[in-house]
Coordinates of C-alpha atoms in Angstrom, one line a residue:
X1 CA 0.0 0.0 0.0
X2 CA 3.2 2.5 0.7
X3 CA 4.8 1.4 -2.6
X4 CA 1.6 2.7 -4.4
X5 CA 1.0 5.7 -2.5
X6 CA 4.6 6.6 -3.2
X7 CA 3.9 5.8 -7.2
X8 CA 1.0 8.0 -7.3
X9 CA 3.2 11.0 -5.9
X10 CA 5.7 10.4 -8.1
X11 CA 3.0 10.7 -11.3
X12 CA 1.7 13.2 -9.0
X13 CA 4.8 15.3 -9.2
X14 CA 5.4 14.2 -12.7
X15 CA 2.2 15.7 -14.1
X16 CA 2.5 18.8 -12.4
X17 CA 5.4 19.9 -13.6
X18 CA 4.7 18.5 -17.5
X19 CA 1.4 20.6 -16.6
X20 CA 3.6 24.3 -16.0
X21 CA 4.6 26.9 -18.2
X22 CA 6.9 29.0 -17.2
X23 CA 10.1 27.9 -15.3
X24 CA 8.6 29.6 -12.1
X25 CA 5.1 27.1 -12.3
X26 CA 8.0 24.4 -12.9
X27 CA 10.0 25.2 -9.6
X28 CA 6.6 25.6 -7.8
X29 CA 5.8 22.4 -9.0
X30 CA 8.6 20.3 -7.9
X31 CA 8.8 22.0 -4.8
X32 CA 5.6 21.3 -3.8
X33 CA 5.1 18.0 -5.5
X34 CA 7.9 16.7 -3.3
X35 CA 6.7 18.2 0.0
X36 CA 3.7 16.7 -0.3
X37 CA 4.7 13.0 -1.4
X38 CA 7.8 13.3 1.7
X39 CA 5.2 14.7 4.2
X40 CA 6.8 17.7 4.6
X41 CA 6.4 20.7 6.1
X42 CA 8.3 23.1 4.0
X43 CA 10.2 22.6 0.8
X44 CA 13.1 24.3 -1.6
X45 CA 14.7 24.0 -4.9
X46 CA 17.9 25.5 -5.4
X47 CA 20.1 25.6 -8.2
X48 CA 23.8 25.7 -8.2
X49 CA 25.5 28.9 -10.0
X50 CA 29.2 27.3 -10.6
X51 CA 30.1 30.6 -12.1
X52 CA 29.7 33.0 -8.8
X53 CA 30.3 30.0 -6.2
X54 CA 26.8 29.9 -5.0
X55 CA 23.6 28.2 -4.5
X56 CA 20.5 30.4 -5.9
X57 CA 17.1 29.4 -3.8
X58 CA 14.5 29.7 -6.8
X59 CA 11.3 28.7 -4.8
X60 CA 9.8 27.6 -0.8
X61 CA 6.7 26.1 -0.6
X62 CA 4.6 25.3 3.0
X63 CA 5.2 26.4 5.8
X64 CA 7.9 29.6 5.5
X65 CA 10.0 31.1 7.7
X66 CA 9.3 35.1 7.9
X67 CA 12.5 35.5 6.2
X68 CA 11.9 32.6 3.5
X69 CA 10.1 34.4 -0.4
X70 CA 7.9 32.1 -2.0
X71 CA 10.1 33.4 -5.3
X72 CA 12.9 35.3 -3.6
X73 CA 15.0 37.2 -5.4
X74 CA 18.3 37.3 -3.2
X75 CA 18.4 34.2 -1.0
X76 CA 21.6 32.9 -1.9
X77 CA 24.1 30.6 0.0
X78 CA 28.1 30.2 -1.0
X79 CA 28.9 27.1 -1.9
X80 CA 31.2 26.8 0.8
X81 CA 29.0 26.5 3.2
X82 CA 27.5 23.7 2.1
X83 CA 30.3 21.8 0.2
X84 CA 28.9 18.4 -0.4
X85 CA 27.3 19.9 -3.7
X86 CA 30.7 20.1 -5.3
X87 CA 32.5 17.6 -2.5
X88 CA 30.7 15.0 -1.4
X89 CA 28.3 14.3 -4.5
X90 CA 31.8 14.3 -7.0
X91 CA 33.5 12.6 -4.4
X92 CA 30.4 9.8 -4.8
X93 CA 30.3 9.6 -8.3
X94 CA 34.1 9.4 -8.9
X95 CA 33.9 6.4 -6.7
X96 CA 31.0 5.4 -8.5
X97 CA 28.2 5.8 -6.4
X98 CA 25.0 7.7 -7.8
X99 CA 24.0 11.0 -6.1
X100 CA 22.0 9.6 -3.3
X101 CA 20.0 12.0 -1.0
X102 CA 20.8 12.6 2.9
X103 CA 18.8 13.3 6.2
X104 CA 20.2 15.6 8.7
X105 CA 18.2 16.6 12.3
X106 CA 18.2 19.3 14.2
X107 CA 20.3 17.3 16.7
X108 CA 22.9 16.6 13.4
X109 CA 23.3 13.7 11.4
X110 CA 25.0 10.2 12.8
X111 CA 29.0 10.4 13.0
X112 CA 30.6 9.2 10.1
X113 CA 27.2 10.2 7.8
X114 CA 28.2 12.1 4.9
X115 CA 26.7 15.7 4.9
X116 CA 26.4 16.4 8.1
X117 CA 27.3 21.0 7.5
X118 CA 26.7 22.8 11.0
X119 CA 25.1 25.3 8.6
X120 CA 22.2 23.2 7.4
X121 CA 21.6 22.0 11.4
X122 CA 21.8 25.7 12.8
X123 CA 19.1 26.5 10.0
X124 CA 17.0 23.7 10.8
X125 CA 16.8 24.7 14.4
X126 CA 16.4 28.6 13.7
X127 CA 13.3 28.1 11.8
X128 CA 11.7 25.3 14.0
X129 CA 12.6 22.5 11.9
X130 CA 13.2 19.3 13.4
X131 CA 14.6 16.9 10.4
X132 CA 15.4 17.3 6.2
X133 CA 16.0 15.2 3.3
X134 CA 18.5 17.0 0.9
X135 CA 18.7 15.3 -2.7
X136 CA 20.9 16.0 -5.6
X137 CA 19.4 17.6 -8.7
X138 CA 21.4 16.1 -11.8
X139 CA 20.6 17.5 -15.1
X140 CA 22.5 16.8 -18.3
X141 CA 25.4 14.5 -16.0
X142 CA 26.3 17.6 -14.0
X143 CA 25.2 18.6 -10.6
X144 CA 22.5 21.3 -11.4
X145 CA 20.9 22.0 -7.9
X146 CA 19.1 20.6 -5.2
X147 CA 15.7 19.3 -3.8
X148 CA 15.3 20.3 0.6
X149 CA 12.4 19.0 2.1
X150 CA 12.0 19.6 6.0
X151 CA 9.5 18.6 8.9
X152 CA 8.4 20.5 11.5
X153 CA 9.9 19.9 15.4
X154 CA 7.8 17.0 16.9
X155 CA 7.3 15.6 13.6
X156 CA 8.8 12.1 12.9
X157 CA 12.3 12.3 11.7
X158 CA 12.9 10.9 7.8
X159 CA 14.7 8.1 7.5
X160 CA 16.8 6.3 5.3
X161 CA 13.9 5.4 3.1
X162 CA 12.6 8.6 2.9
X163 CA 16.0 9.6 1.5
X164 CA 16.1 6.9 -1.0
X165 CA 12.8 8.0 -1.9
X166 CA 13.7 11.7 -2.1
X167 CA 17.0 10.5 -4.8
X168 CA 14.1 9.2 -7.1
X169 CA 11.8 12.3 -6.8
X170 CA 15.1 14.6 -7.6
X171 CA 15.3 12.3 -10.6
X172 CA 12.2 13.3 -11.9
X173 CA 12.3 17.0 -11.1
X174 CA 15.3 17.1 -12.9
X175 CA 13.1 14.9 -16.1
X176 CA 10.7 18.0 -15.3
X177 CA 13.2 20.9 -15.2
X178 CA 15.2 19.6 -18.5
X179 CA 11.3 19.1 -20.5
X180 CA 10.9 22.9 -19.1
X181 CA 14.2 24.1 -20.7
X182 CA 13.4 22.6 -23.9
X183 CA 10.2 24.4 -24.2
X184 CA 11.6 27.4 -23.0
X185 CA 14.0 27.6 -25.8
X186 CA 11.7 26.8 -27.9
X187 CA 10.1 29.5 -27.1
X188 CA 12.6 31.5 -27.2
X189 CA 13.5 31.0 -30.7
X190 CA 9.9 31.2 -32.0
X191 CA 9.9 34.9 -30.7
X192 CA 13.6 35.6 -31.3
X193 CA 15.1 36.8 -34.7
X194 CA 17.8 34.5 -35.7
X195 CA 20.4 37.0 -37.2
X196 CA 20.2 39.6 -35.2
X197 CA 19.0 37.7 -31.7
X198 CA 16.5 40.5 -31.5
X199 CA 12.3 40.0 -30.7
X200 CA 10.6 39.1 -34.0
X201 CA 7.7 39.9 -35.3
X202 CA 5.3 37.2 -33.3
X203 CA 7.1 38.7 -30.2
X204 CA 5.7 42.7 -31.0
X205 CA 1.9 41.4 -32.1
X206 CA 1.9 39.7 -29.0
X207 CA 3.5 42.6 -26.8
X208 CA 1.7 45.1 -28.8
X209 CA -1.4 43.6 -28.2
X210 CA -1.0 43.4 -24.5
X211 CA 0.4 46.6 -24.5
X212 CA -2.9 48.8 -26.0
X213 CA -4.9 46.2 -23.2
X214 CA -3.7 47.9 -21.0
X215 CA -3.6 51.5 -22.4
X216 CA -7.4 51.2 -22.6
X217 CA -7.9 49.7 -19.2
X218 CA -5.4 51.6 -17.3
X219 CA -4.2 54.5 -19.4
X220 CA -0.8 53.9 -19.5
X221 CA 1.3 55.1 -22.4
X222 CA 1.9 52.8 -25.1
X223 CA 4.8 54.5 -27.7
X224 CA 6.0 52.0 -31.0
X225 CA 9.1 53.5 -33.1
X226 CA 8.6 51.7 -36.5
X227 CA 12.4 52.2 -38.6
X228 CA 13.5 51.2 -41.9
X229 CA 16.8 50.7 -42.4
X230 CA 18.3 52.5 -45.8
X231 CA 20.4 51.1 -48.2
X232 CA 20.4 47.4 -47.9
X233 CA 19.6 46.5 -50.8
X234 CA 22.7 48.2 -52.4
X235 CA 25.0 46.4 -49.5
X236 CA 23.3 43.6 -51.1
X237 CA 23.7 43.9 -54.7
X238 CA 27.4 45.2 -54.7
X239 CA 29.0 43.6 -51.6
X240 CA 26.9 40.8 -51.2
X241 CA 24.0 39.5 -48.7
X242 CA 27.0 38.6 -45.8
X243 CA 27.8 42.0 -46.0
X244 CA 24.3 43.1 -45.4
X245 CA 23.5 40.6 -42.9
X246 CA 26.7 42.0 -41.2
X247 CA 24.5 45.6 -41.7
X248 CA 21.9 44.0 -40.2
X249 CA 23.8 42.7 -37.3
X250 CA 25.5 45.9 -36.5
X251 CA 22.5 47.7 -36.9
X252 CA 20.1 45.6 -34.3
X253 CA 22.9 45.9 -31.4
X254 CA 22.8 49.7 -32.3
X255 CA 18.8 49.6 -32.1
X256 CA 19.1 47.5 -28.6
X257 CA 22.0 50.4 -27.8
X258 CA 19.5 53.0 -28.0
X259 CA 16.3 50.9 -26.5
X260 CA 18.5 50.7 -23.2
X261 CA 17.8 54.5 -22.8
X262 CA 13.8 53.5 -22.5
X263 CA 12.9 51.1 -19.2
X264 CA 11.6 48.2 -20.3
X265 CA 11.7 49.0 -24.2
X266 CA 11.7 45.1 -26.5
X267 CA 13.7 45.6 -29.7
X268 CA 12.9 44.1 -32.5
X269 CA 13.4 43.2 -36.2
X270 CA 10.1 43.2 -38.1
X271 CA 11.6 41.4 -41.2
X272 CA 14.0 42.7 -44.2
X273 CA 15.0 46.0 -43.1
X274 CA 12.0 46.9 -40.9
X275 CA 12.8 46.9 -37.1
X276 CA 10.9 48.4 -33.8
X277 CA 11.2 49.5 -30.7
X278 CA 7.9 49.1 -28.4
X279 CA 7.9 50.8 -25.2
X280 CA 5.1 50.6 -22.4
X281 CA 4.9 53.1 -19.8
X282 CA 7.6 55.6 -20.3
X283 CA 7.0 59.4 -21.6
X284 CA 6.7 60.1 -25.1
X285 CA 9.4 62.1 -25.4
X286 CA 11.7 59.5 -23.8
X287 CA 11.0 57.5 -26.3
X288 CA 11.3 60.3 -29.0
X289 CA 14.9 61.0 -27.5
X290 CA 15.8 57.4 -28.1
X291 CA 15.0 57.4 -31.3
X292 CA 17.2 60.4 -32.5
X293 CA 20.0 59.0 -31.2
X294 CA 19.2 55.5 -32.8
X295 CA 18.8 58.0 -36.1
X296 CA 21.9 59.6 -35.3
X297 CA 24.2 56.2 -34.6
X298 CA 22.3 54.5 -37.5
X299 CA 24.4 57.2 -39.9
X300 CA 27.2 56.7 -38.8
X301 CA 27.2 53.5 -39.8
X302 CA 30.3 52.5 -41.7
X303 CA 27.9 50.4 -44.6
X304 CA 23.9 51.7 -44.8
X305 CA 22.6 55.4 -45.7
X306 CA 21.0 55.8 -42.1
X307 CA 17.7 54.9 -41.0
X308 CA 13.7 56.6 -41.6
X309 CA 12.3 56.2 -38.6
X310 CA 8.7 56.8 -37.4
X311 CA 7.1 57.0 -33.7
X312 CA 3.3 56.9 -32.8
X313 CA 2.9 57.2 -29.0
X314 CA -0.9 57.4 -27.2
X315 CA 0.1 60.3 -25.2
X316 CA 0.4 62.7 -28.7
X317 CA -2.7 63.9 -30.3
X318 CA -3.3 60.8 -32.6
X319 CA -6.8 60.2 -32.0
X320 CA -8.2 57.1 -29.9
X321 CA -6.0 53.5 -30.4
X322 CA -8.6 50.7 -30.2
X323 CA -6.6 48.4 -31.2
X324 CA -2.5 47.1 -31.9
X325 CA -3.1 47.9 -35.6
X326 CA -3.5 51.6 -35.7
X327 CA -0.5 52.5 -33.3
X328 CA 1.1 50.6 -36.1
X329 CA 0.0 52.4 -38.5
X330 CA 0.4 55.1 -37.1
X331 CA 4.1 54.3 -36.4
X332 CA 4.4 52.9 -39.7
X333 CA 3.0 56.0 -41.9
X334 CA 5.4 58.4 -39.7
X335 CA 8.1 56.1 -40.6
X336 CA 6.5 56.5 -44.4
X337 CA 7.0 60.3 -44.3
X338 CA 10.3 60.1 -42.9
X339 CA 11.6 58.2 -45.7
X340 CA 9.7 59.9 -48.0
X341 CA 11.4 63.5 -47.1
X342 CA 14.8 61.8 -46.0
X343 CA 14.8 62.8 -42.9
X344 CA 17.8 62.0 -40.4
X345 CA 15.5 62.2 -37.3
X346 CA 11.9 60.6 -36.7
X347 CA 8.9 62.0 -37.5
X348 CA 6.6 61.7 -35.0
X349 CA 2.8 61.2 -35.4
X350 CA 0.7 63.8 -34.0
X351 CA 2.8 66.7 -34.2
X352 CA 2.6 69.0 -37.0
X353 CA -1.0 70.5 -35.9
X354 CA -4.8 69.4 -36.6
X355 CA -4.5 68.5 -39.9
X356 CA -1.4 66.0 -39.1
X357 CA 0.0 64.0 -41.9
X358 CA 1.0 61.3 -40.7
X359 CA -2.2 60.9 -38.3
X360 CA -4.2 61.2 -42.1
X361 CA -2.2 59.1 -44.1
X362 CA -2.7 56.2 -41.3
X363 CA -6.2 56.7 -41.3
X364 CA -6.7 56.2 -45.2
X365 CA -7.5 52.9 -46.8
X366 CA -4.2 51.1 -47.0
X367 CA -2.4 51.3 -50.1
X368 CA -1.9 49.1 -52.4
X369 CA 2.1 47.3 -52.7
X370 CA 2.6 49.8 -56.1
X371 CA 1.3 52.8 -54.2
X372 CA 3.4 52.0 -50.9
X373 CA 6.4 52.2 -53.2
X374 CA 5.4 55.1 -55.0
X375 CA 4.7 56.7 -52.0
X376 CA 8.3 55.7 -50.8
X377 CA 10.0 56.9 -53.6
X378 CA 8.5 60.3 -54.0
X379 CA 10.1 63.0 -53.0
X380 CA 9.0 66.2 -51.3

């Protein structure tokens, strides 16, 4: 009856994290998964940061400690401190042995036990815990992290079964946490531009849209810089396409340059030559400065003839945004005009009086592909 009540946590555990989204929901899930199938009171995952010496707590679950954050963002550890991580587990599996979890008490392990760190003991008895199971997390062959479940004083201690048990559910967290990172980087390159490791274009509908959400339900400021790079196709047809992917390349790091200047700004490349900057929240004209500089860097440029660039923000006079589409419009048409009077600076929709432009133009039926390149090649 144990053996299938231990079964059904592990399927438990193993559903809930195949169940999660984000990393976060992941970490949650393992965490609390293996609190629940140990009996505990409190549980953490922790992940090992071999590059600053450190283990990073990513989640607690049940019963915290007032200074224990469910997500916290500083609760760190040196390594040092608790050396069987890089120790004790490579000492195991040099000598062949797998990474096989511990129990320490409050009162500390048995002499001789491997693990036994005064640091984990005095922890256990500052925050009222009487016994924990720490498990190796292994991911990829290499010590990732951690899996820390504790009970409560007056709780019965674990025992060596319990730590057996705890090696197999750090086993499947670390199934769980390796499914996660796939998907993440999945994700990642389904919204990432693969030359320029810039947002795409999926990336700004989906930002955008959120964005004007929540300009119409909270009224904050949604501002979109739509740019046009100039002069890629001549890169192209006299140097070659590596040259202008090497134009395009130098060009999105100085468009992420100058979308470090707004808080919170995603830069992007739309496709071709087209790239954005959305920001949500900051002033207008923060976003306006931003964009003269990226005009100004953008002609200096050793390859390229600069950049048209065109801003639409809800804070100008542009008439009400109902919708993603006509800030991009917007955006778009100023970048239109820009282009089409070869201007080194944005033009910015909503700012050349009632009769605006810009504000017109993006408020006509769209033009057909002839007339957009009419329209781009005519001069003022």
């Amino acid at each position: 009856m144990a053996e299938d009540k231990r079964l059904a946590a592990v399927v438990a555990l193993a559903q809930g994290m195949a169940a999660a989204h984000t990393p976060r929901e992941c970490w949650q899930a393992a965490a609390r998964g293996a609190c629940r199938a140990l009996d505990g009171s409190f549980a953490a995952l922790s992940v090992w940061e071999r590059e600053l010496g450190r283990l990073r707590v990513l989640v607690n679950v049940g019963d915290r400690a007032s200074d224990e954050e469910e997500f916290p963002e500083s609760e760190t550890y040196p390594v040092h401190q608790f050396p069987e991580i890089t120790e004790f587990l490579h000492e195991r599996w040099a000598g062949g042995g797998g990474p096989n979890a511990w129990v320490e008490t409050a009162g500390g392990t048995a002499k001789g036990t491997p693990g036994y760190f005064h640091q984990r003991v005095a922890a256990l008895r500052r925050r009222g815990r009487g016994c924990c199971v720490v498990a190796p997390v292994v991911l990829h062959g290499r010590a990732w992290g951690e899996l820390y479940v504790a009970r409560a004083v007056g709780e019965p201690l674990f025992a060596r079964a319990d730590a057996d048990f705890a090696t197999v559910l750090a086993a499947v967290v670390a199934a769980g946490i390796a499914q996660t990172e796939r998907l993440e980087e999945a994700r990642r390159l389904a919204y990432t531009d693969a030359l320029t490791g810039l947002a795409n274009r999926r990336a700004v509908d989906v930002r955008l849209g959120e964005a004007v959400e929540r300009h119409r339900a909270e009224g904050v400021v949604v501002s979109l810089v739509v740019c046009d790079l100039n002069g890629l196709k001549r890169v192209n047809d006299t140097l070659g396409h590596a040259v202008g992917d090497r134009l395009l390349e130098r060009f999105g790091s100085v468009l992420s340059l100058c979308g470090a200047m707004v808080p919170g700004a995603l830069a992007a490349r739309l496709g071709g030559d087209e790239f954005c900057l959305l920001a949500v929240g900051p002033p207008a004209d923060e976003v306006v400065k931003a964009a003269d500089e990226l005009c100004r860097r953008a002609g200096e440029l050793e390859l390229g003839e600069g950049v048209a660039c065109g801003v639409a923000s809800t804070e100008d006079p542009i008439g009400e945004v109902r919708d993603a589409r006509r800030l991009f419009r917007l955006a778009d048409a100023a970048q239109y005009r820009a282009k089409a009077l070869h201007l080194d600076r944005p033009v910015v929709a909503g700012r050349e009086g009632p009769d605006d432009p810009v504000v017109r133009l993006a408020d006509e039926p769209p033009p057909s592909r002839a007339e957009r390149r009419r329209f781009r090649g005519r001069r003022p």
